[in-house]
Amino acid sequence: MPLGNGNIIYKEDSSYLMSYIGGQFVFSFQRLPFSFGILSQDCAVLLERQHFLVTNDDIVLHDGTNAKSIVNERDRNWIFDQLEVGGKTHSFAFQYRSRGEVWFCFPTTGGTVPDLACIWNKERDSITFRDLPHVRSVAYTPSMRLSSDDTWDGDASTTWASETSQVWDEPQFVNIEERVLFLNNDDG
């Protein structure tokens, strides 16, 4: 995952910086000064110049040099007591940009798919929790805000080729906000 001028490679119990050096060796690899790795492959999120990272026993922000836990001890203990160790490979984290949040979704004891989210609000630096409907993954979708008179069939006499009164990059077409869809495959 990119960070600054390099990429961070996560293992379960360690983290490495991969930097381009060119020449015969192309890249150099340097172990980061942390004693942690990543919980599962989808448990890191790039946030500008930092990574939000779920480790095997904490949730941290780090810049490749410094790391800080973003959850207090009580919440941290509760999260990792709830986490179903056998289902940790189904855990994932994602950034919900329009809300200024990062979500860590994980299966709780006895489960195999994420049914609980630990939500970190970047602006308030606060944690909250939310039940999930057995989420397998998330998808982002744009959602345009249109006025009630904006319909696809509102002007039957106009064709795409003859439309000259509006340009696609005008404000009414770029007023898009991000939506997150939670996906599952439950039959119930």
PDB file of C-alpha atoms in Angstrom:
ATOM      1  CA  MET A   1       0.000   0.000   0.000  1.00  0.00           C
ATOM      2  CA  PRO A   2       1.530   3.366  -0.957  1.00  0.00           C
ATOM      3  CA  LEU A   3       2.800   5.728   1.713  1.00  0.00           C
ATOM      4  CA  GLY A   4       4.938   8.742   0.856  1.00  0.00           C
ATOM      5  CA  ASN A   5       7.606   7.771  -1.680  1.00  0.00           C
ATOM      6  CA  GLY A   6       7.372   4.062  -0.956  1.00  0.00           C
ATOM      7  CA  ASN A   7       5.025   1.178  -0.387  1.00  0.00           C
ATOM      8  CA  ILE A   8       4.299  -0.561   2.885  1.00  0.00           C
ATOM      9  CA  ILE A   9       4.234  -4.350   2.859  1.00  0.00           C
ATOM     10  CA  TYR A  10       2.393  -5.910   5.769  1.00  0.00           C
ATOM     11  CA  LYS A  11       2.879  -9.374   7.190  1.00  0.00           C
ATOM     12  CA  GLU A  12       1.016 -10.785  10.193  1.00  0.00           C
ATOM     13  CA  ASP A  13       3.700  -9.765  12.669  1.00  0.00           C
ATOM     14  CA  SER A  14       5.820  -7.130  10.905  1.00  0.00           C
ATOM     15  CA  SER A  15       5.767  -4.269   8.388  1.00  0.00           C
ATOM     16  CA  TYR A  16       8.290  -3.272   5.708  1.00  0.00           C
ATOM     17  CA  LEU A  17       8.973  -0.188   3.622  1.00  0.00           C
ATOM     18  CA  MET A  18       9.648  -0.907  -0.052  1.00  0.00           C
ATOM     19  CA  SER A  19      11.454   1.976  -1.781  1.00  0.00           C
ATOM     20  CA  TYR A  20      12.421   2.346  -5.427  1.00  0.00           C
ATOM     21  CA  ILE A  21      16.212   2.630  -5.820  1.00  0.00           C
ATOM     22  CA  GLY A  22      16.616   1.677  -9.486  1.00  0.00           C
ATOM     23  CA  GLY A  23      19.558  -0.201 -10.882  1.00  0.00           C
ATOM     24  CA  GLN A  24      20.039  -3.934 -10.595  1.00  0.00           C
ATOM     25  CA  PHE A  25      18.098  -4.334  -7.346  1.00  0.00           C
ATOM     26  CA  VAL A  26      15.207  -1.984  -8.309  1.00  0.00           C
ATOM     27  CA  PHE A  27      13.769  -1.830  -4.752  1.00  0.00           C
ATOM     28  CA  SER A  28      15.155  -1.730  -1.229  1.00  0.00           C
ATOM     29  CA  PHE A  29      13.315  -3.226   1.746  1.00  0.00           C
ATOM     30  CA  GLN A  30      13.531  -1.926   5.290  1.00  0.00           C
ATOM     31  CA  ARG A  31      11.720  -3.300   8.322  1.00  0.00           C
ATOM     32  CA  LEU A  32       9.647  -0.626  10.039  1.00  0.00           C
ATOM     33  CA  PRO A  33      10.257   0.086  13.733  1.00  0.00           C
ATOM     34  CA  PHE A  34       6.955  -1.482  14.773  1.00  0.00           C
ATOM     35  CA  SER A  35       6.320  -4.804  16.435  1.00  0.00           C
ATOM     36  CA  PHE A  36       3.013  -5.283  14.610  1.00  0.00           C
ATOM     37  CA  GLY A  37       1.673  -6.441  11.275  1.00  0.00           C
ATOM     38  CA  ILE A  38      -1.810  -6.641   9.782  1.00  0.00           C
ATOM     39  CA  LEU A  39      -4.806  -8.653  11.020  1.00  0.00           C
ATOM     40  CA  SER A  40      -5.952  -9.646   7.524  1.00  0.00           C
ATOM     41  CA  GLN A  41      -5.261  -8.533   3.964  1.00  0.00           C
ATOM     42  CA  ASP A  42      -8.050  -5.922   3.742  1.00  0.00           C
ATOM     43  CA  CYS A  43      -7.441  -4.292   7.124  1.00  0.00           C
ATOM     44  CA  ALA A  44      -5.394  -1.240   6.055  1.00  0.00           C
ATOM     45  CA  VAL A  45      -6.666   2.068   4.663  1.00  0.00           C
ATOM     46  CA  LEU A  46      -4.617   4.884   3.136  1.00  0.00           C
ATOM     47  CA  LEU A  47      -5.454   8.258   4.717  1.00  0.00           C
ATOM     48  CA  GLU A  48      -3.413  10.961   3.002  1.00  0.00           C
ATOM     49  CA  ARG A  49       0.003  10.562   4.702  1.00  0.00           C
ATOM     50  CA  GLN A  50      -0.949   7.802   7.142  1.00  0.00           C
ATOM     51  CA  HIS A  51      -2.314   4.295   7.253  1.00  0.00           C
ATOM     52  CA  PHE A  52      -5.247   3.215   9.368  1.00  0.00           C
ATOM     53  CA  LEU A  53      -4.230  -0.319  10.309  1.00  0.00           C
ATOM     54  CA  VAL A  54      -5.919  -3.122  12.194  1.00  0.00           C
ATOM     55  CA  THR A  55      -3.257  -5.295  13.810  1.00  0.00           C
ATOM     56  CA  ASN A  56      -3.710  -8.552  15.700  1.00  0.00           C
ATOM     57  CA  ASP A  57      -4.405  -6.656  18.934  1.00  0.00           C
ATOM     58  CA  ASP A  58      -4.897  -2.943  18.179  1.00  0.00           C
ATOM     59  CA  ILE A  59      -6.132  -0.337  15.708  1.00  0.00           C
ATOM     60  CA  VAL A  60      -3.447   2.218  14.891  1.00  0.00           C
ATOM     61  CA  LEU A  61      -2.573   5.174  12.704  1.00  0.00           C
ATOM     62  CA  HIS A  62       0.995   5.274  11.467  1.00  0.00           C
ATOM     63  CA  ASP A  63       3.122   7.310   9.058  1.00  0.00           C
ATOM     64  CA  GLY A  64       5.885   4.735   8.588  1.00  0.00           C
ATOM     65  CA  THR A  65       7.867   6.097  11.522  1.00  0.00           C
ATOM     66  CA  ASN A  66       5.413   6.846  14.333  1.00  0.00           C
ATOM     67  CA  ALA A  67       2.338   4.874  15.355  1.00  0.00           C
ATOM     68  CA  LYS A  68      -0.474   5.643  17.766  1.00  0.00           C
ATOM     69  CA  SER A  69      -3.397   3.577  18.953  1.00  0.00           C
ATOM     70  CA  ILE A  70      -6.760   5.172  18.163  1.00  0.00           C
ATOM     71  CA  VAL A  71      -8.788   3.106  20.617  1.00  0.00           C
ATOM     72  CA  ASN A  72      -8.673   3.242  24.391  1.00  0.00           C
ATOM     73  CA  GLU A  73      -7.691   0.138  26.326  1.00  0.00           C
ATOM     74  CA  ARG A  74     -11.247  -0.812  27.310  1.00  0.00           C
ATOM     75  CA  ASP A  75     -12.574  -0.617  23.718  1.00  0.00           C
ATOM     76  CA  ARG A  76      -9.477  -2.356  22.345  1.00  0.00           C
ATOM     77  CA  ASN A  77      -9.900  -5.264  24.763  1.00  0.00           C
ATOM     78  CA  TRP A  78     -13.623  -5.474  23.984  1.00  0.00           C
ATOM     79  CA  ILE A  79     -13.070  -5.459  20.177  1.00  0.00           C
ATOM     80  CA  PHE A  80     -10.479  -8.219  20.239  1.00  0.00           C
ATOM     81  CA  ASP A  81     -12.487 -10.275  22.763  1.00  0.00           C
ATOM     82  CA  GLN A  82     -15.478 -10.084  20.363  1.00  0.00           C
ATOM     83  CA  LEU A  83     -13.487 -10.851  17.193  1.00  0.00           C
ATOM     84  CA  GLU A  84     -13.959 -14.400  15.914  1.00  0.00           C
ATOM     85  CA  VAL A  85     -10.373 -15.506  15.389  1.00  0.00           C
ATOM     86  CA  GLY A  86     -11.403 -18.204  12.891  1.00  0.00           C
ATOM     87  CA  GLY A  87     -13.199 -15.581  10.787  1.00  0.00           C
ATOM     88  CA  LYS A  88     -10.561 -12.844  10.930  1.00  0.00           C
ATOM     89  CA  THR A  89      -9.693 -13.359   7.242  1.00  0.00           C
ATOM     90  CA  HIS A  90     -13.159 -12.009   6.418  1.00  0.00           C
ATOM     91  CA  SER A  91     -12.496  -8.777   8.337  1.00  0.00           C
ATOM     92  CA  PHE A  92     -11.948  -5.597   6.360  1.00  0.00           C
ATOM     93  CA  ALA A  93     -11.586  -1.832   6.764  1.00  0.00           C
ATOM     94  CA  PHE A  94     -12.685   0.976   4.444  1.00  0.00           C
ATOM     95  CA  GLN A  95     -12.845   4.747   4.385  1.00  0.00           C
ATOM     96  CA  TYR A  96     -16.283   6.359   4.272  1.00  0.00           C
ATOM     97  CA  ARG A  97     -15.011   9.716   2.944  1.00  0.00           C
ATOM     98  CA  SER A  98     -18.269  11.656   2.886  1.00  0.00           C
ATOM     99  CA  ARG A  99     -18.732  10.955   6.604  1.00  0.00           C
ATOM    100  CA  GLY A 100     -15.084  11.405   7.596  1.00  0.00           C
ATOM    101  CA  GLU A 101     -14.996   7.875   8.984  1.00  0.00           C
ATOM    102  CA  VAL A 102     -13.019   4.666   8.723  1.00  0.00           C
ATOM    103  CA  TRP A 103     -14.905   1.439   9.395  1.00  0.00           C
ATOM    104  CA  PHE A 104     -13.403  -1.825  10.614  1.00  0.00           C
ATOM    105  CA  CYS A 105     -15.908  -4.625   9.936  1.00  0.00           C
ATOM    106  CA  PHE A 106     -15.400  -8.000  11.587  1.00  0.00           C
ATOM    107  CA  PRO A 107     -17.192 -11.212  12.563  1.00  0.00           C
ATOM    108  CA  THR A 108     -17.979 -11.620  16.236  1.00  0.00           C
ATOM    109  CA  THR A 109     -17.669 -14.796  18.311  1.00  0.00           C
ATOM    110  CA  GLY A 110     -19.268 -17.737  16.522  1.00  0.00           C
ATOM    111  CA  GLY A 111     -19.659 -15.857  13.227  1.00  0.00           C
ATOM    112  CA  THR A 112     -17.876 -16.200   9.916  1.00  0.00           C
ATOM    113  CA  VAL A 113     -18.818 -12.927   8.200  1.00  0.00           C
ATOM    114  CA  PRO A 114     -18.630  -9.374   9.578  1.00  0.00           C
ATOM    115  CA  ASP A 115     -21.613  -8.496  11.740  1.00  0.00           C
ATOM    116  CA  LEU A 116     -20.091  -5.622  13.737  1.00  0.00           C
ATOM    117  CA  ALA A 117     -18.269  -2.428  12.761  1.00  0.00           C
ATOM    118  CA  CYS A 118     -15.898  -0.334  14.827  1.00  0.00           C
ATOM    119  CA  ILE A 119     -16.213   3.167  13.348  1.00  0.00           C
ATOM    120  CA  TRP A 120     -13.529   5.790  13.850  1.00  0.00           C
ATOM    121  CA  ASN A 121     -14.504   9.412  13.170  1.00  0.00           C
ATOM    122  CA  LYS A 122     -11.365  11.270  12.039  1.00  0.00           C
ATOM    123  CA  GLU A 123     -12.533  14.775  12.941  1.00  0.00           C
ATOM    124  CA  ARG A 124     -13.705  13.939  16.466  1.00  0.00           C
ATOM    125  CA  ASP A 125     -11.102  11.180  16.970  1.00  0.00           C
ATOM    126  CA  SER A 126     -13.849   9.034  18.453  1.00  0.00           C
ATOM    127  CA  ILE A 127     -14.944   5.408  18.214  1.00  0.00           C
ATOM    128  CA  THR A 128     -18.446   4.016  17.942  1.00  0.00           C
ATOM    129  CA  PHE A 129     -19.904   0.612  17.095  1.00  0.00           C
ATOM    130  CA  ARG A 130     -22.613  -0.530  14.727  1.00  0.00           C
ATOM    131  CA  ASP A 131     -24.288  -3.872  14.111  1.00  0.00           C
ATOM    132  CA  LEU A 132     -24.072  -5.074  10.512  1.00  0.00           C
ATOM    133  CA  PRO A 133     -26.336  -7.454   8.542  1.00  0.00           C
ATOM    134  CA  HIS A 134     -23.635 -10.108   7.878  1.00  0.00           C
ATOM    135  CA  VAL A 135     -21.666  -8.000   5.410  1.00  0.00           C
ATOM    136  CA  ARG A 136     -19.327  -9.744   2.978  1.00  0.00           C
ATOM    137  CA  SER A 137     -18.007  -6.593   1.308  1.00  0.00           C
ATOM    138  CA  VAL A 138     -18.739  -2.953   0.510  1.00  0.00           C
ATOM    139  CA  ALA A 139     -19.032  -1.078  -2.761  1.00  0.00           C
ATOM    140  CA  TYR A 140     -18.924   2.636  -3.480  1.00  0.00           C
ATOM    141  CA  THR A 141     -21.482   4.251  -5.727  1.00  0.00           C
ATOM    142  CA  PRO A 142     -21.992   7.864  -6.735  1.00  0.00           C
ATOM    143  CA  SER A 143     -25.357   9.380  -5.963  1.00  0.00           C
ATOM    144  CA  MET A 144     -26.389  12.521  -7.854  1.00  0.00           C
ATOM    145  CA  ARG A 145     -28.699  15.011  -6.259  1.00  0.00           C
ATOM    146  CA  LEU A 146     -31.201  16.053  -8.881  1.00  0.00           C
ATOM    147  CA  SER A 147     -34.181  18.368  -8.598  1.00  0.00           C
ATOM    148  CA  SER A 148     -37.668  16.885  -8.913  1.00  0.00           C
ATOM    149  CA  ASP A 149     -38.013  18.263 -12.489  1.00  0.00           C
ATOM    150  CA  ASP A 150     -34.876  16.420 -13.656  1.00  0.00           C
ATOM    151  CA  THR A 151     -36.036  13.239 -15.368  1.00  0.00           C
ATOM    152  CA  TRP A 152     -34.602  11.260 -18.250  1.00  0.00           C
ATOM    153  CA  ASP A 153     -37.827  11.550 -20.214  1.00  0.00           C
ATOM    154  CA  GLY A 154     -38.651  15.139 -19.207  1.00  0.00           C
ATOM    155  CA  ASP A 155     -38.059  16.529 -22.701  1.00  0.00           C
ATOM    156  CA  ALA A 156     -39.156  13.965 -25.278  1.00  0.00           C
ATOM    157  CA  SER A 157     -38.401  16.328 -28.192  1.00  0.00           C
ATOM    158  CA  THR A 158     -34.659  16.526 -27.377  1.00  0.00           C
ATOM    159  CA  THR A 159     -32.139  13.949 -28.524  1.00  0.00           C
ATOM    160  CA  TRP A 160     -28.665  13.411 -27.111  1.00  0.00           C
ATOM    161  CA  ALA A 161     -27.098  14.764 -30.308  1.00  0.00           C
ATOM    162  CA  SER A 162     -29.149  17.972 -30.288  1.00  0.00           C
ATOM    163  CA  GLU A 163     -28.722  18.757 -26.571  1.00  0.00           C
ATOM    164  CA  THR A 164     -26.646  21.930 -26.388  1.00  0.00           C
ATOM    165  CA  SER A 165     -28.164  23.777 -23.441  1.00  0.00           C
ATOM    166  CA  GLN A 166     -26.338  21.719 -20.808  1.00  0.00           C
ATOM    167  CA  VAL A 167     -22.788  20.510 -20.568  1.00  0.00           C
ATOM    168  CA  TRP A 168     -21.997  17.330 -18.625  1.00  0.00           C
ATOM    169  CA  ASP A 169     -19.423  18.964 -16.372  1.00  0.00           C
ATOM    170  CA  GLU A 170     -21.731  21.773 -15.285  1.00  0.00           C
ATOM    171  CA  PRO A 171     -22.481  21.908 -11.539  1.00  0.00           C
ATOM    172  CA  GLN A 172     -25.866  20.186 -11.791  1.00  0.00           C
ATOM    173  CA  PHE A 173     -24.116  17.105 -13.158  1.00  0.00           C
ATOM    174  CA  VAL A 174     -21.179  17.026 -10.755  1.00  0.00           C
ATOM    175  CA  ASN A 175     -23.087  17.387  -7.492  1.00  0.00           C
ATOM    176  CA  ILE A 176     -22.309  13.811  -6.521  1.00  0.00           C
ATOM    177  CA  GLU A 177     -21.942  12.379  -3.063  1.00  0.00           C
ATOM    178  CA  GLU A 178     -20.477   9.031  -2.186  1.00  0.00           C
ATOM    179  CA  ARG A 179     -22.718   6.217  -1.044  1.00  0.00           C
ATOM    180  CA  VAL A 180     -21.560   2.954   0.459  1.00  0.00           C
ATOM    181  CA  LEU A 181     -23.443  -0.256  -0.261  1.00  0.00           C
ATOM    182  CA  PHE A 182     -23.118  -3.172   2.126  1.00  0.00           C
ATOM    183  CA  LEU A 183     -23.233  -6.496   0.312  1.00  0.00           C
ATOM    184  CA  ASN A 184     -24.097  -9.940   1.633  1.00  0.00           C
ATOM    185  CA  ASN A 185     -25.274 -13.208   0.168  1.00  0.00           C
ATOM    186  CA  ASP A 186     -27.649 -14.399   2.867  1.00  0.00           C
ATOM    187  CA  ASP A 187     -30.623 -16.287   1.532  1.00  0.00           C
ATOM    188  CA  GLY A 188     -32.838 -15.167   4.432  1.00  0.00           C
TER     189      GLY A 188
END
